PDB file of C-alpha atoms (C1' of nucleotides) in Angstrom:
ATOM      1  CA  MET A   1      24.617  -1.418 -94.851  1.00  0.00           C
ATOM      2  CA  THR A   2      28.762  -2.485 -94.665  1.00  0.00           C
ATOM      3  CA  THR A   3      29.439   0.384 -93.849  1.00  0.00           C
ATOM      4  CA  ALA A   4      30.471   0.619 -90.654  1.00  0.00           C
ATOM      5  CA  ALA A   5      30.697  -3.074 -89.631  1.00  0.00           C
ATOM      6  CA  PRO A   6      33.345  -4.430 -90.689  1.00  0.00           C
ATOM      7  CA  ALA A   7      32.172  -5.976 -94.064  1.00  0.00           C
ATOM      8  CA  PRO A   8      35.791  -7.806 -95.577  1.00  0.00           C
ATOM      9  CA  SER A   9      35.254 -10.856 -94.710  1.00  0.00           C
ATOM     10  CA  THR A  10      37.376 -12.592 -96.283  1.00  0.00           C
ATOM     11  CA  ARG A  11      40.397 -12.613 -94.652  1.00  0.00           C
ATOM     12  CA  ASP A  12      40.435 -12.805 -90.768  1.00  0.00           C
ATOM     13  CA  LEU A  13      43.611 -12.502 -88.854  1.00  0.00           C
ATOM     14  CA  PRO A  14      43.680 -14.158 -85.301  1.00  0.00           C
ATOM     15  CA  HIS A  15      44.357 -12.038 -82.217  1.00  0.00           C
ATOM     16  CA  PRO A  16      44.091 -13.528 -78.527  1.00  0.00           C
ATOM     17  CA  ALA A  17      42.019 -13.075 -76.274  1.00  0.00           C
ATOM     18  CA  ARG A  18      41.162 -10.439 -73.347  1.00  0.00           C
ATOM     19  CA  GLU A  19      43.253 -13.075 -70.852  1.00  0.00           C
ATOM     20  CA  GLU A  20      45.115 -14.478 -73.371  1.00  0.00           C
ATOM     21  CA  ILE A  21      47.802 -11.893 -73.869  1.00  0.00           C
ATOM     22  CA  ARG A  22      51.009 -12.468 -71.128  1.00  0.00           C
ATOM     23  CA  LEU A  23      53.095  -9.978 -69.597  1.00  0.00           C
ATOM     24  CA  GLU A  24      56.190 -11.501 -71.261  1.00  0.00           C
ATOM     25  CA  GLY A  25      55.402 -11.105 -74.410  1.00  0.00           C
ATOM     26  CA  VAL A  26      53.602  -8.064 -74.352  1.00  0.00           C
ATOM     27  CA  LEU A  27      57.286  -6.781 -72.907  1.00  0.00           C
ATOM     28  CA  HIS A  28      59.231  -9.047 -75.589  1.00  0.00           C
ATOM     29  CA  ALA A  29      57.311  -7.653 -78.328  1.00  0.00           C
ATOM     30  CA  LEU A  30      57.520  -3.829 -76.762  1.00  0.00           C
ATOM     31  CA  SER A  31      61.784  -4.521 -76.306  1.00  0.00           C
ATOM     32  CA  ASP A  32      62.463  -4.137 -80.191  1.00  0.00           C
ATOM     33  CA  PRO A  33      63.042  -0.666 -80.909  1.00  0.00           C
ATOM     34  CA  VAL A  34      61.432  -0.699 -84.788  1.00  0.00           C
ATOM     35  CA  ARG A  35      58.015  -2.182 -82.646  1.00  0.00           C
ATOM     36  CA  LEU A  36      58.546   0.606 -80.457  1.00  0.00           C
ATOM     37  CA  ARG A  37      58.703   3.292 -83.241  1.00  0.00           C
ATOM     38  CA  ILE A  38      55.330   1.026 -84.926  1.00  0.00           C
ATOM     39  CA  VAL A  39      53.551   1.201 -81.034  1.00  0.00           C
ATOM     40  CA  ARG A  40      54.681   5.007 -80.067  1.00  0.00           C
ATOM     41  CA  GLU A  41      53.606   6.369 -83.630  1.00  0.00           C
ATOM     42  CA  LEU A  42      50.125   4.873 -82.788  1.00  0.00           C
ATOM     43  CA  ALA A  43      49.950   5.984 -79.379  1.00  0.00           C
ATOM     44  CA  HIS A  44      50.463   9.603 -80.706  1.00  0.00           C
ATOM     45  CA  GLU A  45      48.346   8.915 -84.302  1.00  0.00           C
ATOM     46  CA  GLY A  46      45.416   7.923 -81.759  1.00  0.00           C
ATOM     47  CA  VAL A  47      44.350   5.818 -84.789  1.00  0.00           C
ATOM     48  CA  ALA A  48      43.778   2.822 -86.564  1.00  0.00           C
ATOM     49  CA  LEU A  49      47.159   3.029 -89.821  1.00  0.00           C
ATOM     50  CA  SER A  50      48.340   1.142 -92.271  1.00  0.00           C
ATOM     51  CA  CYS A  51      51.157  -0.268 -92.946  1.00  0.00           C
ATOM     52  CA  SER A  52      52.247   1.223 -95.419  1.00  0.00           C
ATOM     53  CA  HIS A  53      52.169   4.934 -93.605  1.00  0.00           C
ATOM     54  CA  PHE A  54      54.977   4.015 -91.524  1.00  0.00           C
ATOM     55  CA  ASP A  55      58.422   5.253 -92.518  1.00  0.00           C
ATOM     56  CA  LEU A  56      60.829   2.357 -91.373  1.00  0.00           C
ATOM     57  CA  PRO A  57      65.262   1.318 -91.659  1.00  0.00           C
ATOM     58  CA  VAL A  58      63.800  -2.063 -92.747  1.00  0.00           C
ATOM     59  CA  THR A  59      62.417  -3.718 -95.691  1.00  0.00           C
ATOM     60  CA  LYS A  60      58.373  -4.620 -96.662  1.00  0.00           C
ATOM     61  CA  SER A  61      59.004  -8.335 -95.563  1.00  0.00           C
ATOM     62  CA  THR A  62      60.038  -7.135 -91.751  1.00  0.00           C
ATOM     63  CA  THR A  63      57.669  -4.456 -91.429  1.00  0.00           C
ATOM     64  CA  THR A  64      55.016  -7.257 -91.607  1.00  0.00           C
ATOM     65  CA  HIS A  65      56.582  -9.762 -89.590  1.00  0.00           C
ATOM     66  CA  HIS A  66      56.752  -6.660 -86.605  1.00  0.00           C
ATOM     67  CA  PHE A  67      53.654  -6.624 -87.589  1.00  0.00           C
ATOM     68  CA  ARG A  68      52.305  -9.851 -86.672  1.00  0.00           C
ATOM     69  CA  VAL A  69      54.599  -9.773 -82.538  1.00  0.00           C
ATOM     70  CA  LEU A  70      52.735  -7.110 -81.783  1.00  0.00           C
ATOM     71  CA  ARG A  71      49.574  -8.443 -82.822  1.00  0.00           C
ATOM     72  CA  GLU A  72      50.111 -12.575 -81.477  1.00  0.00           C
ATOM     73  CA  SER A  73      51.346 -10.974 -78.252  1.00  0.00           C
ATOM     74  CA  GLY A  74      48.197  -8.946 -78.135  1.00  0.00           C
ATOM     75  CA  VAL A  75      49.382  -5.016 -78.503  1.00  0.00           C
ATOM     76  CA  ILE A  76      47.450  -4.410 -81.360  1.00  0.00           C
ATOM     77  CA  ARG A  77      44.283  -5.663 -83.417  1.00  0.00           C
ATOM     78  CA  GLN A  78      44.744  -5.483 -87.178  1.00  0.00           C
ATOM     79  CA  ILE A  79      41.716  -5.651 -89.393  1.00  0.00           C
ATOM     80  CA  TYR A  80      41.596  -5.648 -93.527  1.00  0.00           C
ATOM     81  CA  GLU A  81      40.615  -2.561 -95.033  1.00  0.00           C
ATOM     82  CA  GLY A  82      40.316  -3.331 -98.619  1.00  0.00           C
ATOM     83  CA  THR A  83      43.874  -3.713 -99.650  1.00  0.00           C
ATOM     84  CA  ALA A  84      44.914  -2.119 -97.016  1.00  0.00           C
ATOM     85  CA  LYS A  85      45.706  -3.956 -93.526  1.00  0.00           C
ATOM     86  CA  MET A  86      44.610  -1.383 -90.280  1.00  0.00           C
ATOM     87  CA  ASN A  87      46.222  -1.049 -87.214  1.00  0.00           C
ATOM     88  CA  GLY A  88      45.304   0.060 -84.004  1.00  0.00           C
ATOM     89  CA  LEU A  89      46.446  -0.099 -80.564  1.00  0.00           C
ATOM     90  CA  ARG A  90      44.463  -2.563 -77.852  1.00  0.00           C
ATOM     91  CA  ARG A  91      44.131   0.360 -75.277  1.00  0.00           C
ATOM     92  CA  ASP A  92      41.578  -1.361 -73.523  1.00  0.00           C
ATOM     93  CA  ASP A  93      42.697  -4.642 -73.053  1.00  0.00           C
ATOM     94  CA  LEU A  94      46.235  -3.284 -72.272  1.00  0.00           C
ATOM     95  CA  ASP A  95      44.925  -0.836 -70.049  1.00  0.00           C
ATOM     96  CA  ASP A  96      42.444  -3.425 -68.241  1.00  0.00           C
ATOM     97  CA  LEU A  97      45.226  -6.226 -67.962  1.00  0.00           C
ATOM     98  CA  PHE A  98      48.154  -3.831 -67.031  1.00  0.00           C
ATOM     99  CA  PRO A  99      47.228  -0.676 -65.538  1.00  0.00           C
ATOM    100  CA  GLY A 100      49.039   1.784 -66.835  1.00  0.00           C
ATOM    101  CA  LEU A 101      51.332  -0.239 -68.283  1.00  0.00           C
ATOM    102  CA  LEU A 102      51.129   1.639 -72.232  1.00  0.00           C
ATOM    103  CA  ASP A 103      51.657   5.095 -70.682  1.00  0.00           C
ATOM    104  CA  CYS A 104      54.306   4.444 -68.497  1.00  0.00           C
ATOM    105  CA  VAL A 105      56.336   3.423 -71.175  1.00  0.00           C
ATOM    106  CA  LEU A 106      55.486   5.518 -73.896  1.00  0.00           C
ATOM    107  CA  THR A 107      55.994   8.227 -71.413  1.00  0.00           C
ATOM    108  CA  ALA A 108      59.786   7.140 -70.924  1.00  0.00           C
ATOM    109  CA  ALA A 109      60.279   5.795 -74.950  1.00  0.00           C
ATOM    110  CA  GLY A 110      59.477   9.103 -74.705  1.00  0.00           C
ATOM    111  CA  ARG A 111      62.076  10.825 -72.541  1.00  0.00           C
ATOM    112  CA  GLN A 112      64.349   8.446 -73.615  1.00  0.00           C
ATOM    113  CA  ALA A 113      64.510  10.108 -77.618  1.00  0.00           C
ATOM    114  CA  GLY A 114      64.103  13.345 -76.478  1.00  0.00           C
ATOM    115  CA  ARG A 115      67.485  12.913 -74.538  1.00  0.00           C
ATOM    116  CA  ARG A 116      69.190  11.709 -77.363  1.00  0.00           C
ATOM    117  CA  LEU A 117      68.290  14.142 -79.290  1.00  0.00           C
ATOM    118  CA  GLY A 118      69.005  17.595 -77.766  1.00  0.00           C
ATOM    119  CA  ASN A 119      70.220  17.178 -74.138  1.00  0.00           C
TER     120      ASN A 119
ATOM    121  CA  MET B   1      99.260 -11.309 -53.633  1.00  0.00           C
ATOM    122  CA  THR B   2      98.528  -8.915 -50.856  1.00  0.00           C
ATOM    123  CA  THR B   3      98.802  -6.295 -53.415  1.00  0.00           C
ATOM    124  CA  ALA B   4      97.663  -3.850 -51.405  1.00  0.00           C
ATOM    125  CA  ALA B   5      94.070  -3.262 -53.244  1.00  0.00           C
ATOM    126  CA  PRO B   6      91.958   0.007 -52.090  1.00  0.00           C
ATOM    127  CA  ALA B   7      89.358  -1.623 -52.987  1.00  0.00           C
ATOM    128  CA  PRO B   8      87.638  -3.763 -50.665  1.00  0.00           C
ATOM    129  CA  SER B   9      87.228  -6.069 -53.211  1.00  0.00           C
ATOM    130  CA  THR B  10      89.243  -7.244 -56.161  1.00  0.00           C
ATOM    131  CA  ARG B  11      86.340  -8.065 -57.884  1.00  0.00           C
ATOM    132  CA  ASP B  12      84.936  -5.532 -59.284  1.00  0.00           C
ATOM    133  CA  LEU B  13      81.824  -5.326 -61.327  1.00  0.00           C
ATOM    134  CA  PRO B  14      81.007  -3.508 -64.594  1.00  0.00           C
ATOM    135  CA  HIS B  15      77.607  -1.425 -63.979  1.00  0.00           C
ATOM    136  CA  PRO B  16      76.105   0.397 -66.880  1.00  0.00           C
ATOM    137  CA  ALA B  17      75.771   4.858 -65.647  1.00  0.00           C
ATOM    138  CA  ARG B  18      72.312   5.813 -64.819  1.00  0.00           C
ATOM    139  CA  GLU B  19      72.436   8.068 -68.071  1.00  0.00           C
ATOM    140  CA  GLU B  20      73.687   4.914 -70.272  1.00  0.00           C
ATOM    141  CA  ILE B  21      69.985   2.510 -69.353  1.00  0.00           C
ATOM    142  CA  ARG B  22      67.634   2.089 -72.053  1.00  0.00           C
ATOM    143  CA  LEU B  23      64.347   1.195 -72.275  1.00  0.00           C
ATOM    144  CA  GLU B  24      64.426  -1.011 -75.057  1.00  0.00           C
ATOM    145  CA  GLY B  25      67.510  -2.936 -72.748  1.00  0.00           C
ATOM    146  CA  VAL B  26      65.479  -2.869 -69.471  1.00  0.00           C
ATOM    147  CA  LEU B  27      61.979  -4.310 -71.053  1.00  0.00           C
ATOM    148  CA  HIS B  28      64.427  -6.990 -72.556  1.00  0.00           C
ATOM    149  CA  ALA B  29      65.598  -8.038 -69.855  1.00  0.00           C
ATOM    150  CA  LEU B  30      62.016  -8.141 -68.249  1.00  0.00           C
ATOM    151  CA  SER B  31      60.795  -9.606 -70.821  1.00  0.00           C
ATOM    152  CA  ASP B  32      62.199 -13.251 -69.265  1.00  0.00           C
ATOM    153  CA  PRO B  33      60.169 -15.008 -67.124  1.00  0.00           C
ATOM    154  CA  VAL B  34      62.909 -15.979 -64.907  1.00  0.00           C
ATOM    155  CA  ARG B  35      64.369 -12.447 -65.073  1.00  0.00           C
ATOM    156  CA  LEU B  36      60.884 -10.954 -64.139  1.00  0.00           C
ATOM    157  CA  ARG B  37      60.913 -13.566 -60.460  1.00  0.00           C
ATOM    158  CA  ILE B  38      63.526 -12.611 -59.262  1.00  0.00           C
ATOM    159  CA  VAL B  39      62.847  -8.922 -59.864  1.00  0.00           C
ATOM    160  CA  ARG B  40      59.443  -9.558 -57.799  1.00  0.00           C
ATOM    161  CA  GLU B  41      61.352 -11.218 -55.101  1.00  0.00           C
ATOM    162  CA  LEU B  42      64.488  -8.502 -54.903  1.00  0.00           C
ATOM    163  CA  ALA B  43      60.901  -5.534 -54.613  1.00  0.00           C
ATOM    164  CA  HIS B  44      58.901  -7.869 -52.616  1.00  0.00           C
ATOM    165  CA  GLU B  45      62.160  -8.179 -50.109  1.00  0.00           C
ATOM    166  CA  GLY B  46      62.870  -4.925 -51.324  1.00  0.00           C
ATOM    167  CA  VAL B  47      66.571  -5.326 -49.436  1.00  0.00           C
ATOM    168  CA  ALA B  48      69.653  -7.557 -52.033  1.00  0.00           C
ATOM    169  CA  LEU B  49      70.124 -10.451 -51.450  1.00  0.00           C
ATOM    170  CA  SER B  50      72.270 -13.807 -52.701  1.00  0.00           C
ATOM    171  CA  CYS B  51      71.963 -15.609 -55.876  1.00  0.00           C
ATOM    172  CA  SER B  52      72.186 -18.269 -53.629  1.00  0.00           C
ATOM    173  CA  HIS B  53      68.225 -17.481 -51.880  1.00  0.00           C
ATOM    174  CA  PHE B  54      66.919 -18.000 -54.642  1.00  0.00           C
ATOM    175  CA  ASP B  55      65.566 -21.027 -55.558  1.00  0.00           C
ATOM    176  CA  LEU B  56      64.958 -21.007 -59.497  1.00  0.00           C
ATOM    177  CA  PRO B  57      64.421 -23.862 -62.075  1.00  0.00           C
ATOM    178  CA  VAL B  58      67.242 -23.244 -63.945  1.00  0.00           C
ATOM    179  CA  THR B  59      70.709 -24.560 -62.923  1.00  0.00           C
ATOM    180  CA  LYS B  60      73.770 -22.173 -61.444  1.00  0.00           C
ATOM    181  CA  SER B  61      75.640 -21.623 -64.896  1.00  0.00           C
ATOM    182  CA  THR B  62      72.362 -19.928 -66.261  1.00  0.00           C
ATOM    183  CA  THR B  63      71.259 -18.530 -62.896  1.00  0.00           C
ATOM    184  CA  THR B  64      74.003 -16.202 -63.444  1.00  0.00           C
ATOM    185  CA  HIS B  65      73.295 -15.885 -66.251  1.00  0.00           C
ATOM    186  CA  HIS B  66      70.552 -13.964 -66.169  1.00  0.00           C
ATOM    187  CA  PHE B  67      71.999 -12.268 -63.248  1.00  0.00           C
ATOM    188  CA  ARG B  68      74.271 -11.059 -65.069  1.00  0.00           C
ATOM    189  CA  VAL B  69      71.651  -9.827 -68.497  1.00  0.00           C
ATOM    190  CA  LEU B  70      70.066  -7.944 -65.219  1.00  0.00           C
ATOM    191  CA  ARG B  71      73.114  -5.991 -64.342  1.00  0.00           C
ATOM    192  CA  GLU B  72      74.049  -5.241 -67.468  1.00  0.00           C
ATOM    193  CA  SER B  73      71.040  -3.504 -68.173  1.00  0.00           C
ATOM    194  CA  GLY B  74      70.558  -2.036 -65.732  1.00  0.00           C
ATOM    195  CA  VAL B  75      68.133  -3.192 -64.224  1.00  0.00           C
ATOM    196  CA  ILE B  76      70.086  -4.112 -60.432  1.00  0.00           C
ATOM    197  CA  ARG B  77      73.561  -3.880 -58.882  1.00  0.00           C
ATOM    198  CA  GLN B  78      75.332  -6.388 -57.986  1.00  0.00           C
ATOM    199  CA  ILE B  79      78.546  -6.201 -54.643  1.00  0.00           C
ATOM    200  CA  TYR B  80      80.265  -8.626 -53.510  1.00  0.00           C
ATOM    201  CA  GLU B  81      80.013  -9.552 -49.493  1.00  0.00           C
ATOM    202  CA  GLY B  82      82.952 -11.461 -49.538  1.00  0.00           C
ATOM    203  CA  THR B  83      82.149 -14.787 -50.233  1.00  0.00           C
ATOM    204  CA  ALA B  84      78.338 -14.244 -51.447  1.00  0.00           C
ATOM    205  CA  LYS B  85      77.097 -11.690 -54.320  1.00  0.00           C
ATOM    206  CA  MET B  86      74.389  -9.000 -52.921  1.00  0.00           C
ATOM    207  CA  ASN B  87      71.478  -8.261 -55.377  1.00  0.00           C
ATOM    208  CA  GLY B  88      69.578  -5.537 -54.720  1.00  0.00           C
ATOM    209  CA  LEU B  89      67.181  -3.498 -57.092  1.00  0.00           C
ATOM    210  CA  ARG B  90      68.001  -0.331 -59.267  1.00  0.00           C
ATOM    211  CA  ARG B  91      65.376   1.536 -57.757  1.00  0.00           C
ATOM    212  CA  ASP B  92      66.565   4.914 -57.787  1.00  0.00           C
ATOM    213  CA  ASP B  93      68.066   5.259 -61.033  1.00  0.00           C
ATOM    214  CA  LEU B  94      64.980   3.007 -62.534  1.00  0.00           C
ATOM    215  CA  ASP B  95      62.257   5.746 -61.055  1.00  0.00           C
ATOM    216  CA  ASP B  96      63.850   8.505 -62.457  1.00  0.00           C
ATOM    217  CA  LEU B  97      64.854   6.818 -65.624  1.00  0.00           C
ATOM    218  CA  PHE B  98      61.361   6.285 -66.337  1.00  0.00           C
ATOM    219  CA  PRO B  99      59.302   7.030 -64.100  1.00  0.00           C
ATOM    220  CA  GLY B 100      56.495   4.188 -62.293  1.00  0.00           C
ATOM    221  CA  LEU B 101      57.734   1.621 -64.932  1.00  0.00           C
ATOM    222  CA  LEU B 102      58.327  -0.620 -62.286  1.00  0.00           C
ATOM    223  CA  ASP B 103      56.297  -0.117 -59.703  1.00  0.00           C
ATOM    224  CA  CYS B 104      53.614  -0.503 -63.085  1.00  0.00           C
ATOM    225  CA  VAL B 105      55.151  -4.122 -64.748  1.00  0.00           C
ATOM    226  CA  LEU B 106      54.975  -5.197 -60.493  1.00  0.00           C
ATOM    227  CA  THR B 107      51.829  -4.524 -61.183  1.00  0.00           C
ATOM    228  CA  ALA B 108      50.927  -6.444 -64.137  1.00  0.00           C
ATOM    229  CA  ALA B 109      53.413  -9.566 -62.188  1.00  0.00           C
ATOM    230  CA  GLY B 110      51.529  -9.375 -59.301  1.00  0.00           C
ATOM    231  CA  ARG B 111      47.667  -9.383 -61.003  1.00  0.00           C
ATOM    232  CA  GLN B 112      48.769 -12.220 -64.133  1.00  0.00           C
ATOM    233  CA  ALA B 113      50.435 -14.721 -61.426  1.00  0.00           C
ATOM    234  CA  GLY B 114      46.968 -14.513 -59.073  1.00  0.00           C
ATOM    235  CA  ARG B 115      45.021 -14.378 -61.931  1.00  0.00           C
ATOM    236  CA  ARG B 116      46.851 -17.872 -62.837  1.00  0.00           C
ATOM    237  CA  LEU B 117      46.479 -18.770 -59.656  1.00  0.00           C
ATOM    238  CA  GLY B 118      42.273 -19.893 -58.498  1.00  0.00           C
ATOM    239  CA  ASN B 119      40.559 -16.792 -60.037  1.00  0.00           C
TER     240      ASN B 119
ATOM    241  C1'  DG C   1      41.816  -8.056-118.805  1.00  0.00           C
ATOM    242  C1'  DC C   2      45.589  -6.089-116.672  1.00  0.00           C
ATOM    243  C1'  DC C   3      48.361  -3.058-113.551  1.00  0.00           C
ATOM    244  C1'  DT C   4      49.642  -0.829-109.575  1.00  0.00           C
ATOM    245  C1'  DT C   5      49.376  -1.197-104.243  1.00  0.00           C
ATOM    246  C1'  DA C   6      49.572  -3.152-100.181  1.00  0.00           C
ATOM    247  C1'  DC C   7      50.651  -7.143 -97.699  1.00  0.00           C
ATOM    248  C1'  DT C   8      51.651 -12.378 -97.436  1.00  0.00           C
ATOM    249  C1'  DA C   9      54.409 -16.390 -97.717  1.00  0.00           C
ATOM    250  C1'  DC C  10      58.102 -18.881 -97.902  1.00  0.00           C
ATOM    251  C1'  DG C  11      63.649 -20.290 -98.009  1.00  0.00           C
ATOM    252  C1'  DA C  12      67.600 -18.628 -96.159  1.00  0.00           C
ATOM    253  C1'  DT C  13      70.737 -16.717 -93.271  1.00  0.00           C
ATOM    254  C1'  DG C  14      73.520 -14.921 -89.266  1.00  0.00           C
ATOM    255  C1'  DG C  15      73.524 -13.412 -85.083  1.00  0.00           C
ATOM    256  C1'  DC C  16      71.553 -12.708 -80.592  1.00  0.00           C
ATOM    257  C1'  DT C  17      70.246 -16.199 -76.671  1.00  0.00           C
ATOM    258  C1'  DA C  18      68.590 -19.214 -72.834  1.00  0.00           C
ATOM    259  C1'  DT C  19      70.429 -23.754 -71.522  1.00  0.00           C
ATOM    260  C1'  DC C  20      73.496 -27.292 -69.998  1.00  0.00           C
ATOM    261  C1'  DG C  21      78.287 -29.539 -67.562  1.00  0.00           C
ATOM    262  C1'  DT C  22      82.234 -29.004 -65.991  1.00  0.00           C
ATOM    263  C1'  DA C  23      86.349 -27.620 -63.994  1.00  0.00           C
ATOM    264  C1'  DC C  24      88.100 -23.192 -62.015  1.00  0.00           C
ATOM    265  C1'  DG C  25      88.920 -19.443 -58.396  1.00  0.00           C
ATOM    266  C1'  DA C  26      87.786 -16.993 -53.780  1.00  0.00           C
ATOM    267  C1'  DG C  27      86.519 -17.520 -48.811  1.00  0.00           C
ATOM    268  C1'  DC C  28      85.253 -19.743 -44.781  1.00  0.00           C
ATOM    269  C1'  DC C  29      85.916 -22.777 -40.824  1.00  0.00           C
ATOM    270  C1'  DG C  30      87.346 -26.973 -39.410  1.00  0.00           C
TER     271       DG C  30
ATOM    272  C1'  DC D   1      96.264 -27.967 -44.584  1.00  0.00           C
ATOM    273  C1'  DG D   2      91.766 -30.279 -46.557  1.00  0.00           C
ATOM    274  C1'  DG D   3      87.214 -29.423 -47.615  1.00  0.00           C
ATOM    275  C1'  DC D   4      83.264 -26.842 -48.264  1.00  0.00           C
ATOM    276  C1'  DT D   5      80.596 -23.604 -50.659  1.00  0.00           C
ATOM    277  C1'  DC D   6      79.418 -19.736 -53.690  1.00  0.00           C
ATOM    278  C1'  DG D   7      79.593 -18.329 -57.789  1.00  0.00           C
ATOM    279  C1'  DT D   8      82.320 -17.591 -62.666  1.00  0.00           C
ATOM    280  C1'  DA D   9      84.255 -18.856 -67.394  1.00  0.00           C
ATOM    281  C1'  DC D  10      84.760 -21.724 -70.801  1.00  0.00           C
ATOM    282  C1'  DG D  11      83.070 -24.304 -74.796  1.00  0.00           C
ATOM    283  C1'  DA D  12      78.948 -26.831 -76.599  1.00  0.00           C
ATOM    284  C1'  DT D  13      74.274 -26.272 -78.219  1.00  0.00           C
ATOM    285  C1'  DA D  14      69.703 -25.905 -79.445  1.00  0.00           C
ATOM    286  C1'  DG D  15      66.778 -22.807 -80.429  1.00  0.00           C
ATOM    287  C1'  DC D  16      64.342 -18.374 -81.191  1.00  0.00           C
ATOM    288  C1'  DC D  17      64.148 -13.939 -84.332  1.00  0.00           C
ATOM    289  C1'  DA D  18      65.535 -10.231 -87.136  1.00  0.00           C
ATOM    290  C1'  DT D  19      66.774  -9.887 -91.337  1.00  0.00           C
ATOM    291  C1'  DC D  20      66.204  -9.530 -95.963  1.00  0.00           C
ATOM    292  C1'  DG D  21      65.504 -12.086-101.268  1.00  0.00           C
ATOM    293  C1'  DT D  22      61.232 -13.652-104.204  1.00  0.00           C
ATOM    294  C1'  DA D  23      57.881 -15.071-105.469  1.00  0.00           C
ATOM    295  C1'  DG D  24      52.898 -14.139-104.599  1.00  0.00           C
ATOM    296  C1'  DT D  25      47.681 -13.420-103.686  1.00  0.00           C
ATOM    297  C1'  DA D  26      44.146  -9.565-102.697  1.00  0.00           C
ATOM    298  C1'  DA D  27      41.990  -5.509-104.146  1.00  0.00           C
ATOM    299  C1'  DG D  28      40.770  -1.510-106.852  1.00  0.00           C
ATOM    300  C1'  DG D  29      41.546   1.446-110.953  1.00  0.00           C
ATOM    301  C1'  DC D  30      42.357   1.715-115.955  1.00  0.00           C
TER     302       DC D  30
END
DNA sequence: GCCTTACTACGATGGCTATCGTACGAGCCG
DNA sequence: CGGCTCGTACGATAGCCATCGTAGTAAGGC
């Protein structure tokens, strides 16, 4: 019965509706290196990941802050799953609002990272 | 003075080279409403425009600041032309570094503006 | 019941930044 | 020359923001 449905209803996190997502907010969220890295990894894995999955060069407090910025700007969706908090990209919403934007940013980020490494 | 300056103008502005343009910097530059508006207008007109061409809801000091941010992040190129300073999008550089990114952002901004007006 | 794991909330802090006003320099034009 | 327009520089200010540490809550395992 509660296998595929959102069972843990104890804590619910506020997310902006699709129409409330603002381009400026998304761009600002993506303009931070730590957050861009998170988004890149989420896109690369393709599935929702727990916060602890990431190995970021900041403390856990700061990590929480970055995930909140991403959620409040509409870039990711956060759902509690037991003790873990799963983070998933809001690909459908973003692609509908800003077609191609996410892919462009991800491609650009990948190219930039590649340029820095071996070029 | 009669300094026999070889340059067309005694004042030359520092621009980042193409390889120095960082994605995070560009996204941050575009995440400000005033700057996004400037970039949209530059893209729409398609030619370099003087600073005074824009009717922005901020003072001239702040306008100068925003243009500098755009220049230092690599989004625009600024050239003195007599008493005016002409601002042009660095389309070629941006399209080469981040293919499609600028167009995606501009399209998204246009759609968002349209949604706010009457839709 | 207790301990561990996962994450949050709160307060502090230093830095960045958007904004302004005022004073100034650089070209044009009467 | 004297002013006029365009844009800059500098200083100030207020707000945001990335970061941290510490203390606390929620869920699950022993």
